[in-house]
Coordinates of C-alpha atoms in Angstrom, one line a residue:
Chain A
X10 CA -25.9 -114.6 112.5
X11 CA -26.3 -117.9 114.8
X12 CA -26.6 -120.0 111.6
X13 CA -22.7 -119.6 111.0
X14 CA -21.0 -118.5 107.9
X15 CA -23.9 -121.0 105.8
X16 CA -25.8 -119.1 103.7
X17 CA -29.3 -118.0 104.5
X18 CA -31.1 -118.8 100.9
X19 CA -34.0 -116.5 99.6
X20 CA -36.3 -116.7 97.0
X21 CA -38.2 -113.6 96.1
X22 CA -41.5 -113.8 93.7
X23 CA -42.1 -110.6 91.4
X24 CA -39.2 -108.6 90.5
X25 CA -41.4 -105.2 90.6
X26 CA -40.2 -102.4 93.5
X27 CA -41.8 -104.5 96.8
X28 CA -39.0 -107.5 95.2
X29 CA -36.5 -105.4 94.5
X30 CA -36.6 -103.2 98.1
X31 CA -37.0 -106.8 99.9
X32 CA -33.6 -108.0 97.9
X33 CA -31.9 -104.7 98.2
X34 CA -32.7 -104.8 101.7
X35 CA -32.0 -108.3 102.7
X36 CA -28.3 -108.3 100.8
X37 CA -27.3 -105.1 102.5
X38 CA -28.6 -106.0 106.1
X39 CA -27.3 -109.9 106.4
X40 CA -23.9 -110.7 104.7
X41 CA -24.6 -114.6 104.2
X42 CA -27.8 -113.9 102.5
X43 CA -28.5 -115.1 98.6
X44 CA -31.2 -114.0 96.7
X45 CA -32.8 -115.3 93.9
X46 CA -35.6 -112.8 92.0
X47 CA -38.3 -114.7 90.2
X48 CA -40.7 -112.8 87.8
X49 CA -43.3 -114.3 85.0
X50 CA -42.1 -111.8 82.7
X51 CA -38.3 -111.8 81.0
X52 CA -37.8 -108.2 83.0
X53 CA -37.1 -106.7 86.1
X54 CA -39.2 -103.5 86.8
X55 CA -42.5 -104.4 87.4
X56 CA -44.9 -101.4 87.6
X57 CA -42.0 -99.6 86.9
X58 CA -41.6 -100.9 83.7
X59 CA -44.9 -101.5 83.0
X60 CA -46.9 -99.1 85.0
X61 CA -45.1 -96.1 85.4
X62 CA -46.2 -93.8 82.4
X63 CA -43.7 -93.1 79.5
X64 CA -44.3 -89.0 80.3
X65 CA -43.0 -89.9 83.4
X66 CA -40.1 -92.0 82.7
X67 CA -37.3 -90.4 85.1
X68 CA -38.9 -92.2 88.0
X69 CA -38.0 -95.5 86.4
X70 CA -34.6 -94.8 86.9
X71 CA -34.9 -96.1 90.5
X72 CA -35.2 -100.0 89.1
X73 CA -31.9 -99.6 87.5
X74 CA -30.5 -98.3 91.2
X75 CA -32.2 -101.1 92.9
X76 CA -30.6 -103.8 90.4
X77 CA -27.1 -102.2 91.1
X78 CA -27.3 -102.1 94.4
X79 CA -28.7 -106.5 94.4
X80 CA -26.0 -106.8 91.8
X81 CA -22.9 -105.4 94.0
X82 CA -23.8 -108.2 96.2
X83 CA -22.4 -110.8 94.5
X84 CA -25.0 -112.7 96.2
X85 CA -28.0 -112.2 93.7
X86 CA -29.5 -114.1 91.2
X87 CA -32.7 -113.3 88.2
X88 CA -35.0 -115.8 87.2
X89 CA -36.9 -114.4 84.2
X90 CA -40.0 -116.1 82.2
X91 CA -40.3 -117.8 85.4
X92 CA -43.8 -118.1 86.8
X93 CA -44.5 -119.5 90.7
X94 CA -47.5 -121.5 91.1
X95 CA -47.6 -122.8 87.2
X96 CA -44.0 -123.4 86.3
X97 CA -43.1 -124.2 89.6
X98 CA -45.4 -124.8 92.7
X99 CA -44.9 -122.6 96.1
X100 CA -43.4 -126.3 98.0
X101 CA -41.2 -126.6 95.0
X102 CA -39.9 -123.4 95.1
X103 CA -39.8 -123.6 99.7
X104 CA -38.2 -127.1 99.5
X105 CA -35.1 -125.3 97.6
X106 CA -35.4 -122.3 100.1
X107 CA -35.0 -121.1 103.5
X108 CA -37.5 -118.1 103.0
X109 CA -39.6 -117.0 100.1
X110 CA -40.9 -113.5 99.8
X111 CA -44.1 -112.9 97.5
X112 CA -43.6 -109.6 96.1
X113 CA -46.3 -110.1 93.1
X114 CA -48.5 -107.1 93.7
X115 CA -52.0 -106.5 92.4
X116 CA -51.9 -107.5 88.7
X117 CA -56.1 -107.6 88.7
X118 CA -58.4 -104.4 89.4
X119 CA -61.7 -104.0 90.7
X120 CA -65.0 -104.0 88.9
X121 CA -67.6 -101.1 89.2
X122 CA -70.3 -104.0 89.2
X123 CA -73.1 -102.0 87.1
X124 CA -75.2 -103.2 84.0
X125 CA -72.8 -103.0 80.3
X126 CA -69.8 -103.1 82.3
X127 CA -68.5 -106.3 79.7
X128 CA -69.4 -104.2 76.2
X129 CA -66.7 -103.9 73.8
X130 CA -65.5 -100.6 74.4
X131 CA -65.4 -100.9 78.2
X132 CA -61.9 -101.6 79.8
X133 CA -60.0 -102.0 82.9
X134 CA -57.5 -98.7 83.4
X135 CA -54.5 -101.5 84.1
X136 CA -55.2 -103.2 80.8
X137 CA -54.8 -99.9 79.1
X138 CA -51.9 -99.4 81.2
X139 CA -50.3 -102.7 80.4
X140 CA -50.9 -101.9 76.5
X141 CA -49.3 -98.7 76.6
X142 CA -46.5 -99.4 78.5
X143 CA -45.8 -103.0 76.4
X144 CA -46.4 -105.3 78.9
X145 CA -46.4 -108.4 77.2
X146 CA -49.9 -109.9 78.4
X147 CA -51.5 -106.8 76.8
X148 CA -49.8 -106.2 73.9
X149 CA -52.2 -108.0 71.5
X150 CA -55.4 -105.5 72.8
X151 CA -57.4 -103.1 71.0
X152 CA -58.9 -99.9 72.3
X153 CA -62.0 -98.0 70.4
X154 CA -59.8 -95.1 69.8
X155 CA -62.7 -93.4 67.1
X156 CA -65.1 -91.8 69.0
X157 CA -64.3 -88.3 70.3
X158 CA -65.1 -88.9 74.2
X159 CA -63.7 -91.5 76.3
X160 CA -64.7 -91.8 80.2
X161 CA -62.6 -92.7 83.1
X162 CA -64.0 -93.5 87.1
X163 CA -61.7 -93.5 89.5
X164 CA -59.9 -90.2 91.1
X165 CA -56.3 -91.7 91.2
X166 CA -53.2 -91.2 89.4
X167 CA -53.6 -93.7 87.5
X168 CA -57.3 -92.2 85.8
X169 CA -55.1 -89.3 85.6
X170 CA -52.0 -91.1 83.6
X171 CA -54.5 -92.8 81.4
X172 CA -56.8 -89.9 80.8
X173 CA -53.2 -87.9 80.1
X174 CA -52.1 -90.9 77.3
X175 CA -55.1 -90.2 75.7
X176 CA -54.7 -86.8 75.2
X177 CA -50.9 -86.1 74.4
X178 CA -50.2 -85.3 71.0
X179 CA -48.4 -88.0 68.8
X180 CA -45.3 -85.4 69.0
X181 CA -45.0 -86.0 72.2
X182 CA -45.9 -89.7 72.9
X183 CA -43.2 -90.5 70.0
X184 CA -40.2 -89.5 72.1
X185 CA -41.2 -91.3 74.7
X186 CA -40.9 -94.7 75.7
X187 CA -44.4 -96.1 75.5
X188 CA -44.5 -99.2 72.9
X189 CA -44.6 -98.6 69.4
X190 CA -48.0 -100.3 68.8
X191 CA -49.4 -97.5 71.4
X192 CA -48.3 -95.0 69.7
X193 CA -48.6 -95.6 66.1
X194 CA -52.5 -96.3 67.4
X195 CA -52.8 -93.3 69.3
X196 CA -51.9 -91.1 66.3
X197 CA -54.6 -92.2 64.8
X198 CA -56.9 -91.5 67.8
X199 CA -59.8 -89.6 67.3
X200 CA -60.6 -89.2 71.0
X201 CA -60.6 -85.1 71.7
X202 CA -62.3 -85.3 75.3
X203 CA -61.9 -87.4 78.5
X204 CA -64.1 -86.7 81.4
X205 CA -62.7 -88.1 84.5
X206 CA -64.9 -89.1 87.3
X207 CA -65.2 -89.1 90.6
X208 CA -68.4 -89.9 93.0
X209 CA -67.2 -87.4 96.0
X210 CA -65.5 -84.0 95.1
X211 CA -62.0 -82.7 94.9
X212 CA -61.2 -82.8 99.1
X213 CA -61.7 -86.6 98.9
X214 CA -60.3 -87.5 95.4
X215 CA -56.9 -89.3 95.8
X216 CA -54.8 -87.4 93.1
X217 CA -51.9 -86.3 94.4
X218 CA -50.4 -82.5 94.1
X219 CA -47.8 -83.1 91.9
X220 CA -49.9 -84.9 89.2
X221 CA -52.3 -82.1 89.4
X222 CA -49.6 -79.3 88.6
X223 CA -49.0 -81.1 85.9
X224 CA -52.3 -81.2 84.4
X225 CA -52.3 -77.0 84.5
X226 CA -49.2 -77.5 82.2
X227 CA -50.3 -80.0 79.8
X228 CA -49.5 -78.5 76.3
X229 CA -52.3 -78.6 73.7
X230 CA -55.5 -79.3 76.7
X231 CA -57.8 -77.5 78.4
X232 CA -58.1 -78.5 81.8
X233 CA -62.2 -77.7 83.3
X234 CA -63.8 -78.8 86.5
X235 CA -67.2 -79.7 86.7
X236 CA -70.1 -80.5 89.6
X237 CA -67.8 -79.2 92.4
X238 CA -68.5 -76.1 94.6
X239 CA -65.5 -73.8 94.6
X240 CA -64.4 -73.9 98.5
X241 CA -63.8 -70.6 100.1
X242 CA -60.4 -71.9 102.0
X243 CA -58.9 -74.9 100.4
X244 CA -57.2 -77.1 102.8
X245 CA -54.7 -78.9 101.3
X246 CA -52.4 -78.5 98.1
X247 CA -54.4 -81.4 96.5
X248 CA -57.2 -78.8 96.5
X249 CA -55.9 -75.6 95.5
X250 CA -54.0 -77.3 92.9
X251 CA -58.3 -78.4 91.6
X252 CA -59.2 -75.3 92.6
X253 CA -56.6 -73.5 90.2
X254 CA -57.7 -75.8 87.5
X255 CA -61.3 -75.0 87.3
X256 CA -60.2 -70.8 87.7
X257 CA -57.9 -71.9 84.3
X258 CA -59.4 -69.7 81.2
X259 CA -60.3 -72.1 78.8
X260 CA -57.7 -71.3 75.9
X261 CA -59.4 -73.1 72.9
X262 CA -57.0 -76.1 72.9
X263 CA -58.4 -78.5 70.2
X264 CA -58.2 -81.3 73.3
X265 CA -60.1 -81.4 76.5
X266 CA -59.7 -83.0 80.1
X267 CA -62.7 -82.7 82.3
X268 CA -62.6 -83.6 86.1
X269 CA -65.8 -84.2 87.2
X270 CA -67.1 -84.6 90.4
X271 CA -69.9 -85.7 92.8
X272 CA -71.1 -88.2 90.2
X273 CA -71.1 -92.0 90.1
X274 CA -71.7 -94.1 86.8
X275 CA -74.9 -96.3 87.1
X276 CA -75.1 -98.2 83.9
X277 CA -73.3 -98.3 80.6
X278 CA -75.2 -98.9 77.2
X279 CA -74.7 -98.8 73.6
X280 CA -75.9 -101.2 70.9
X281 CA -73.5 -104.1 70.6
X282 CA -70.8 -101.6 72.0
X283 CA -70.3 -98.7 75.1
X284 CA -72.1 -95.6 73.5
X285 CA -72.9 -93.7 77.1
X286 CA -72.8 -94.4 80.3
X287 CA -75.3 -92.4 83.0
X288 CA -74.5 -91.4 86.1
X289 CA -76.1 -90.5 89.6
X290 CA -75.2 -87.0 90.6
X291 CA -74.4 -86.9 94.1
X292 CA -73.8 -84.8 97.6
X293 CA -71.8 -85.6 100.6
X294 CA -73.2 -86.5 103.6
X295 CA -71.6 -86.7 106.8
X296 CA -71.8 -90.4 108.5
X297 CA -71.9 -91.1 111.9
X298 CA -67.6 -90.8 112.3
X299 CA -68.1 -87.6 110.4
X300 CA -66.8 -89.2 106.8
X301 CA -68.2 -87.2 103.9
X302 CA -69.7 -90.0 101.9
X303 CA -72.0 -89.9 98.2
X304 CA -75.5 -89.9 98.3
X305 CA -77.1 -89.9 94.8
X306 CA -79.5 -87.1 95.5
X307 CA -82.0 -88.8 92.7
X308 CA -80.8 -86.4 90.0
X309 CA -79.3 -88.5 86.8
X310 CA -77.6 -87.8 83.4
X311 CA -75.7 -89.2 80.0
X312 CA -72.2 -89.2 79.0
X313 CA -72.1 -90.1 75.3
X314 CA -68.6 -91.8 75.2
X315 CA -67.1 -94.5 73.1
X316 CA -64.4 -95.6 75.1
X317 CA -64.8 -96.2 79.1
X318 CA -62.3 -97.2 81.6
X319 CA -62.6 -98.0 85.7
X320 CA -59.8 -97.4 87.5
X321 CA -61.1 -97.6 90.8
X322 CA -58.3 -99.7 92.4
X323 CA -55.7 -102.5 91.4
X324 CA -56.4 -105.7 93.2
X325 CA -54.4 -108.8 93.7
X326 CA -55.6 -112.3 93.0
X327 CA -55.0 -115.5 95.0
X328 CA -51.6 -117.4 94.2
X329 CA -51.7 -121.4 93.8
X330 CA -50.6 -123.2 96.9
X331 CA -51.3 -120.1 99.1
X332 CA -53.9 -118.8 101.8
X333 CA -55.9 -115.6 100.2
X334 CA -57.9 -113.2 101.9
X335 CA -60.9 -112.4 99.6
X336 CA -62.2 -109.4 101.6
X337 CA -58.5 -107.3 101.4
X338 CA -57.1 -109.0 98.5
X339 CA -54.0 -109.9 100.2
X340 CA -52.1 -112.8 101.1
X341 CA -53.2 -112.8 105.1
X342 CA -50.2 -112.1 107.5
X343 CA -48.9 -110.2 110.6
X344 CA -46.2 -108.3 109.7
X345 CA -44.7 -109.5 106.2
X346 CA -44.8 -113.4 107.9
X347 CA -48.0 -115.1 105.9
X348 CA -50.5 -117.1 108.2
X349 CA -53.4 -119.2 107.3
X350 CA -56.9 -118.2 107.8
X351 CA -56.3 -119.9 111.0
X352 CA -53.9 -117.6 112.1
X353 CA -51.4 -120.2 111.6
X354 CA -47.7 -119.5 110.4
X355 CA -46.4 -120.8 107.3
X356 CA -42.6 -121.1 108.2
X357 CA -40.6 -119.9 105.8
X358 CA -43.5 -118.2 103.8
X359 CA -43.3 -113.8 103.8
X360 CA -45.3 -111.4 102.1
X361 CA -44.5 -108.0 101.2
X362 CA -45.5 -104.8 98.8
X363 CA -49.6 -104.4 97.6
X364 CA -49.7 -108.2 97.9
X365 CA -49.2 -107.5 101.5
X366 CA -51.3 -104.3 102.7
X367 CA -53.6 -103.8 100.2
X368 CA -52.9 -101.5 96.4
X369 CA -51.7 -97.9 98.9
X370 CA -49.2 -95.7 98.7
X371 CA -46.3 -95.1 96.0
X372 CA -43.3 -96.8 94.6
X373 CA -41.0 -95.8 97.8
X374 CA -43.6 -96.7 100.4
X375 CA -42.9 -100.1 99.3
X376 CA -39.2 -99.5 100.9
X377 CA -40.7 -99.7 104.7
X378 CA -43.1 -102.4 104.2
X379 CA -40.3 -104.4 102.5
X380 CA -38.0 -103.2 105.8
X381 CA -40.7 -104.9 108.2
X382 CA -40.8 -108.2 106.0
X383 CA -37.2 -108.8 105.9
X384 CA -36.7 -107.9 109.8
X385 CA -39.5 -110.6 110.4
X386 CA -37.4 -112.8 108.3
X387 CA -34.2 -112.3 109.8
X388 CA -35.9 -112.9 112.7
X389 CA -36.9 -116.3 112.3
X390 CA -33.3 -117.0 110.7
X391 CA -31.7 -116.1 113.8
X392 CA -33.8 -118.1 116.0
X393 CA -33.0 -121.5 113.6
X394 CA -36.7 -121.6 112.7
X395 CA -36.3 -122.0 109.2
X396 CA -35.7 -124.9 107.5
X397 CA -32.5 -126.0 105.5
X398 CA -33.2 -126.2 102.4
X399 CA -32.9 -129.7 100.2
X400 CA -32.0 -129.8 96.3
X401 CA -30.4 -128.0 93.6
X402 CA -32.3 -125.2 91.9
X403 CA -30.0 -125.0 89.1
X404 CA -31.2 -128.3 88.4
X405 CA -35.1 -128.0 89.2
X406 CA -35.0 -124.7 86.6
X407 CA -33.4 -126.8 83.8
X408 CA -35.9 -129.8 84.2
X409 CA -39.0 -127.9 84.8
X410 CA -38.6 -124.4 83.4
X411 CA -36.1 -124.7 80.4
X412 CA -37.1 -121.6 78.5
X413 CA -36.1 -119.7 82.2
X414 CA -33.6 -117.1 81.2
X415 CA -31.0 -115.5 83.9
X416 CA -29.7 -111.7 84.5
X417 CA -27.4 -111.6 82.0
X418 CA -29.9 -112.4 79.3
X419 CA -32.2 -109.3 81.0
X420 CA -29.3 -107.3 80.6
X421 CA -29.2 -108.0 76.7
X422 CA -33.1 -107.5 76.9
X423 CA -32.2 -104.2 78.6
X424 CA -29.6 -102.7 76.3
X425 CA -30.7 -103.8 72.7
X426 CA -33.8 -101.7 74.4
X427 CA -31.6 -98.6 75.4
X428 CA -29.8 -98.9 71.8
X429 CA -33.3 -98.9 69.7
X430 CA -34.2 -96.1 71.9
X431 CA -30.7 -94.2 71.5
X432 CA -31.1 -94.5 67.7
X433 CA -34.9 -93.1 67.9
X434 CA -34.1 -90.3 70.2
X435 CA -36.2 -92.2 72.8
X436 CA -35.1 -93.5 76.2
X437 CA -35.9 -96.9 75.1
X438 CA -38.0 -98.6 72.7
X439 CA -39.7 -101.9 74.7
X440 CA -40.2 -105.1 73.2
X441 CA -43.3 -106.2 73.9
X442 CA -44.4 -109.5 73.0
X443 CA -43.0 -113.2 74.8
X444 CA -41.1 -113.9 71.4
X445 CA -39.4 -110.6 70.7
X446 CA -38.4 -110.3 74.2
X447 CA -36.8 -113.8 74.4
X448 CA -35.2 -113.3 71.6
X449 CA -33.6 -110.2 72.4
X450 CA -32.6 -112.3 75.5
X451 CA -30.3 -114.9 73.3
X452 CA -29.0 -112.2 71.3
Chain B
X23 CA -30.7 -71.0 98.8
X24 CA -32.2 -74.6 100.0
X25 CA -32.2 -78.0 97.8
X26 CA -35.9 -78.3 96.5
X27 CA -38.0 -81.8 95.8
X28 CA -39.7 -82.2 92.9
X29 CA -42.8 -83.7 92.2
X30 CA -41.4 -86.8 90.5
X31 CA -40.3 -87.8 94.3
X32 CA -41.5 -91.3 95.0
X33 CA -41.1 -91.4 98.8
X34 CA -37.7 -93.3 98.5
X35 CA -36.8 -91.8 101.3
X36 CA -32.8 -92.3 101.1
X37 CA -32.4 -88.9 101.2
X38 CA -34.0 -88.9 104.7
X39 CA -31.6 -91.3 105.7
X40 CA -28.4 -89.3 104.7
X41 CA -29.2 -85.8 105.8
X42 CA -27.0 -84.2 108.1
X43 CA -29.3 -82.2 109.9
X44 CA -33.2 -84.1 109.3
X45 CA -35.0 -81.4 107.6
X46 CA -36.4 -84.0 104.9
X47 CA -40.0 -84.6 105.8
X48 CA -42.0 -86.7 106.5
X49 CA -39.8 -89.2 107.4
X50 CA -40.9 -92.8 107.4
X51 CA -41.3 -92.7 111.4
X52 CA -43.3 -89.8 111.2
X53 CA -47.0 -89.0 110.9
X54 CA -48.2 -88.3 107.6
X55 CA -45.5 -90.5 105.9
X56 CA -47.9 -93.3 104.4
X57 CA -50.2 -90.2 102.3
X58 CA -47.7 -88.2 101.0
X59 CA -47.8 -86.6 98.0
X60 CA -44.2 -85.7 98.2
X61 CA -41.3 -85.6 100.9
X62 CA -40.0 -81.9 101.0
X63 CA -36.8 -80.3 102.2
X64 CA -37.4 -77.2 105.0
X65 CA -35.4 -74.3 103.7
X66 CA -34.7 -72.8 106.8
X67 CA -33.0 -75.7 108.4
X68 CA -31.1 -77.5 104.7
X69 CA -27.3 -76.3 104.5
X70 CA -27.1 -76.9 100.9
X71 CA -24.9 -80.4 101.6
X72 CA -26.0 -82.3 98.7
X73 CA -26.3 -85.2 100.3
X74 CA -30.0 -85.9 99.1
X75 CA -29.2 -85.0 95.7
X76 CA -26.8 -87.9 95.3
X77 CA -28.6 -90.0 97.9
X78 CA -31.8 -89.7 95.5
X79 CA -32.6 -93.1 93.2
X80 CA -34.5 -90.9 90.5
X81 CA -32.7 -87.1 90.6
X82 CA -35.7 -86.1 92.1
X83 CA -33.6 -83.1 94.4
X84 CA -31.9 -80.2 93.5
X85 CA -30.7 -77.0 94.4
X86 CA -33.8 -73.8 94.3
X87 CA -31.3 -72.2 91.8
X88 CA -31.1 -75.0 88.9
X89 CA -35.2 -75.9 89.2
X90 CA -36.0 -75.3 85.5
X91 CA -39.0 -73.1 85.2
X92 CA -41.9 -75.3 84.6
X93 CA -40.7 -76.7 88.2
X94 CA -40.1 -73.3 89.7
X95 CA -43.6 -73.8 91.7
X96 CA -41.8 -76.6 93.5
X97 CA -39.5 -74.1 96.2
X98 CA -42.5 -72.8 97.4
X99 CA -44.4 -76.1 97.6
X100 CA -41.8 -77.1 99.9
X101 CA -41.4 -73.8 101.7
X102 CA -45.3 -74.5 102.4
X103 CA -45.3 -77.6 103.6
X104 CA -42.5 -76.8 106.1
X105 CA -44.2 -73.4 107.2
X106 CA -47.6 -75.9 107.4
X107 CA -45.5 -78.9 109.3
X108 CA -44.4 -76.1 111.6
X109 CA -48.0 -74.8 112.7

């Protein structure tokens, strides 16, 4: 490096995969970098943790990798309970920095815009998400869990995951390590059916395979497909893997999962709460670049359904101090550097993860995008175009953000977890409120 | 016999990075890399190295003969999308 043998200081916002692949990546490719890993929670995982479902727990094995490899460094540092732009501004945070890399995803989603879409009983998929999976900032909801039928839009994994937590049996939700509040309210569900649906069919819906498979082996549910023609030469996985599903015999299975497609929801209703929601039925048309696109084909009908989700995309929100572009929901750059609107740099300033490109891909695609950000950066480092940095940030957490807490109390966090869970016969059992887990953290 | 990925694969892709003889696929440089469901091993070009198996964050590769059954689908998933890549 041209800078010498000072060290090249990082700050890194959101300590979900896109942080944890930008710090992993940064310590291992420049020897004289530090990092330190902000996040507004006490914890390191981010969707991992708290998005990830508990059926599927083995994949959040590759946060506890990440941290290893950061911690073999020597050269990394956690900031937990730590939140950029209200416990500390973004020129706060750059003044004590020579780079810092906003890694805070998409913590919002996107509304379906249609009449009864706020009645109690309609939710966003990521709030139900966040509930189940004990994210503190959720863990004080409720969901309408006595009705028989709940509704989810959207034809991603995560309408799968949800629809999937709704219909597992309390057997198998209580070895797992979704919060206890989730469970001890899902025992008491009375939810038997969840339609899931999608406005084109099963070539354009964005499940992937492996979700699918595991919908034909769900224990205790019948899997059906509804409103799609059964192609005569499926062309991917993705659809064979539908197509298999809606050949299934039904078996009787006191739970249901529909997937149903070529319809879009129009309006909800219900008096004083969701009750049904109708839909537009729909066909694909062909546009002018020859993408098959709905077109309600004036046909309409009722779902009765006392519980109704969206979960037709996550979406970031603008951070304090910081260009935003509305259209993409990102934080507007070229290549991981962030720009204004203007197309002007912000030295020092990088983006990386959904905050970056937009809510795509899957935890490991994160891995490349954080590659590209942390070349860019290294980048401007070796060219001297970032700026020393002034202060102490020892000193700037203790004044502004006493109740911060550092790895070593996430590690206590971590491993009282790991012990409840070993004593329950459960990978871990999650603290999931600000108290509990700071307090955990001083333990 | 051929190492096998499963569908818990989150397109890491270390195990691309340490195989011997690149028949992990799609690799991040390659089309088709940015929707995957899945990377996948080719059968007919692995040699059973194990270097993907340790290399992988989440266990998410193993060898065809230790796939428990209710992932047994997953050899000729990746057999597929090899024989698919290829044509």
């Amino acid at each position: 490096m041209t800078q010498g043998s000072d060290p090249l200081r990082v700050a890194i916002v959101g300590a979900g995969p896109s942080g944890q692949y930008a710090a992993v990546e940064l310590l291992q490719r420049c020897h004289h970098a530090e990092v330190d890993l902000f996040d507004r929670t006490p914890t390191i995982g981010g969707l991992v943790r708290y998005g990830v479902s508990p059926d599927h727990a083995a994949r959040r094995k590759v946060s506890d990798v990440s941290e290893r490899m950061a911690l073999s460094s020597g050269r990394f540092r956690f900031h937990g309970n730590v939140e950029i732009g209200t416990d500390l501004t973004h020129s706060q945070l750059s003044e004590h920095f020579h780079a810092v890399i906003y890694a805070s995803g998409a913590s919002s989603d996107r509304r379906l815009e249609i009449p009864g879409e706020d009645l109690p009983g309609c939710h966003a998929a990521t709030a139900f998400v966040g509930w189940y999976n004990g994210h503190p900032d959720h863990a004080d909801q409720s969901f309408n869990l006595d009705c028989e039928r709940a509704v989810v839009i959207g034809n991603g994994n995560v309408a799968l995951d949800v629809a999937r937590m709704l219909l597992l049996s309390p057997e198998q939700l209580a070895k797992s390590d979704m919060a206890d509040h989730a469970i001890e309210a899902l025992r008491e569900s009375r939810v038997r059916e969840v339609v899931v649906l999608g406005r084109r069919g099963p070539a354009q819906a964005a499940f992937t395979a492996p979700e699918l498979l595991e919908l034909g082996q769900l224990s205790g549910v019948d899997v059906s497909v509804e409103g799609a023609a059964i192609s005569d030469a499926p062309s991917s996985l993705r659809e064979r893997l539908i197509q298999e599903l809606q050949e299934s015999p039904d078996t009787g299975q006191e739970r249901r999962l529909v997937l149903r497609f070529l319809c879009s929801p129009l309006e909800i209703s219900g008096n004083g709460k969701v009750e049904r929601v109708r839909v537009a039925h729909n066909q694909l048309i062909a546009d002018s670049t020859g993408t098959l696109r709905a077109q309600a084909d004036g046909e309409s009908s009722a779902i009765d359904c006392g519980l109704l989700f969206r979960s037709i995309g996550y979406r970031a929100l603008p951070l304090p101090g910081l260009p935003f572009d509305e259209q993409r929901a990102v934080l507007p750059n070229a290549g991981g550097r962030v720009q204004t609107e203007a197309q002007q740099m912000l030295t020092g300033t990088y983006v990386t993860g959904w905050l970056k490109r937009g809510p795509s891909g899957v935890i490991g695609s994160n891995k490349q995008c954080a590659r590209e950000t942390v070349s860019a950066l290294l980048e401007d480092w070796q060219q001297g175009r970032l700026t020393t940095p002034l202060g102490d940030l020892r000193e700037l957490l203790q004044s502004s953000v006493p109740s911060a807490i550092d790895y070593a109390a996430w590690k206590r966090i971590d491993r009282s977890e790991r012990q409840l869970g070993r004593d329950a016969n459960r990978p871990r059992v999650k603290f999931t409120t600000r108290p509990s887990l700071l307090s955990a953290a001083s333990r | 016999m051929a190492y096998v990925i499963i569908g818990t694969c989150i397109n890491d892709s270390a195990c691309v990075e340490v195989c011997p003889v690149d028949c992990i696929h799609p690799r991040p440089d390659e089309q088709g890399y940015a929707s995957a469901d899945m990377l996948w091993v080719d059968p007919e070009v692995c040699i059973d190295c194990n270097a993907c198996a340790e290399a992988c964050p989440i266990d998410a590769v193993m060898p065809a003969h230790k796939l428990p059954p209710e992932l047994s689908r997953y050899e000729q998933i990746n057999a597929d999308f090899a024989r698919e890549s290829r044509s």
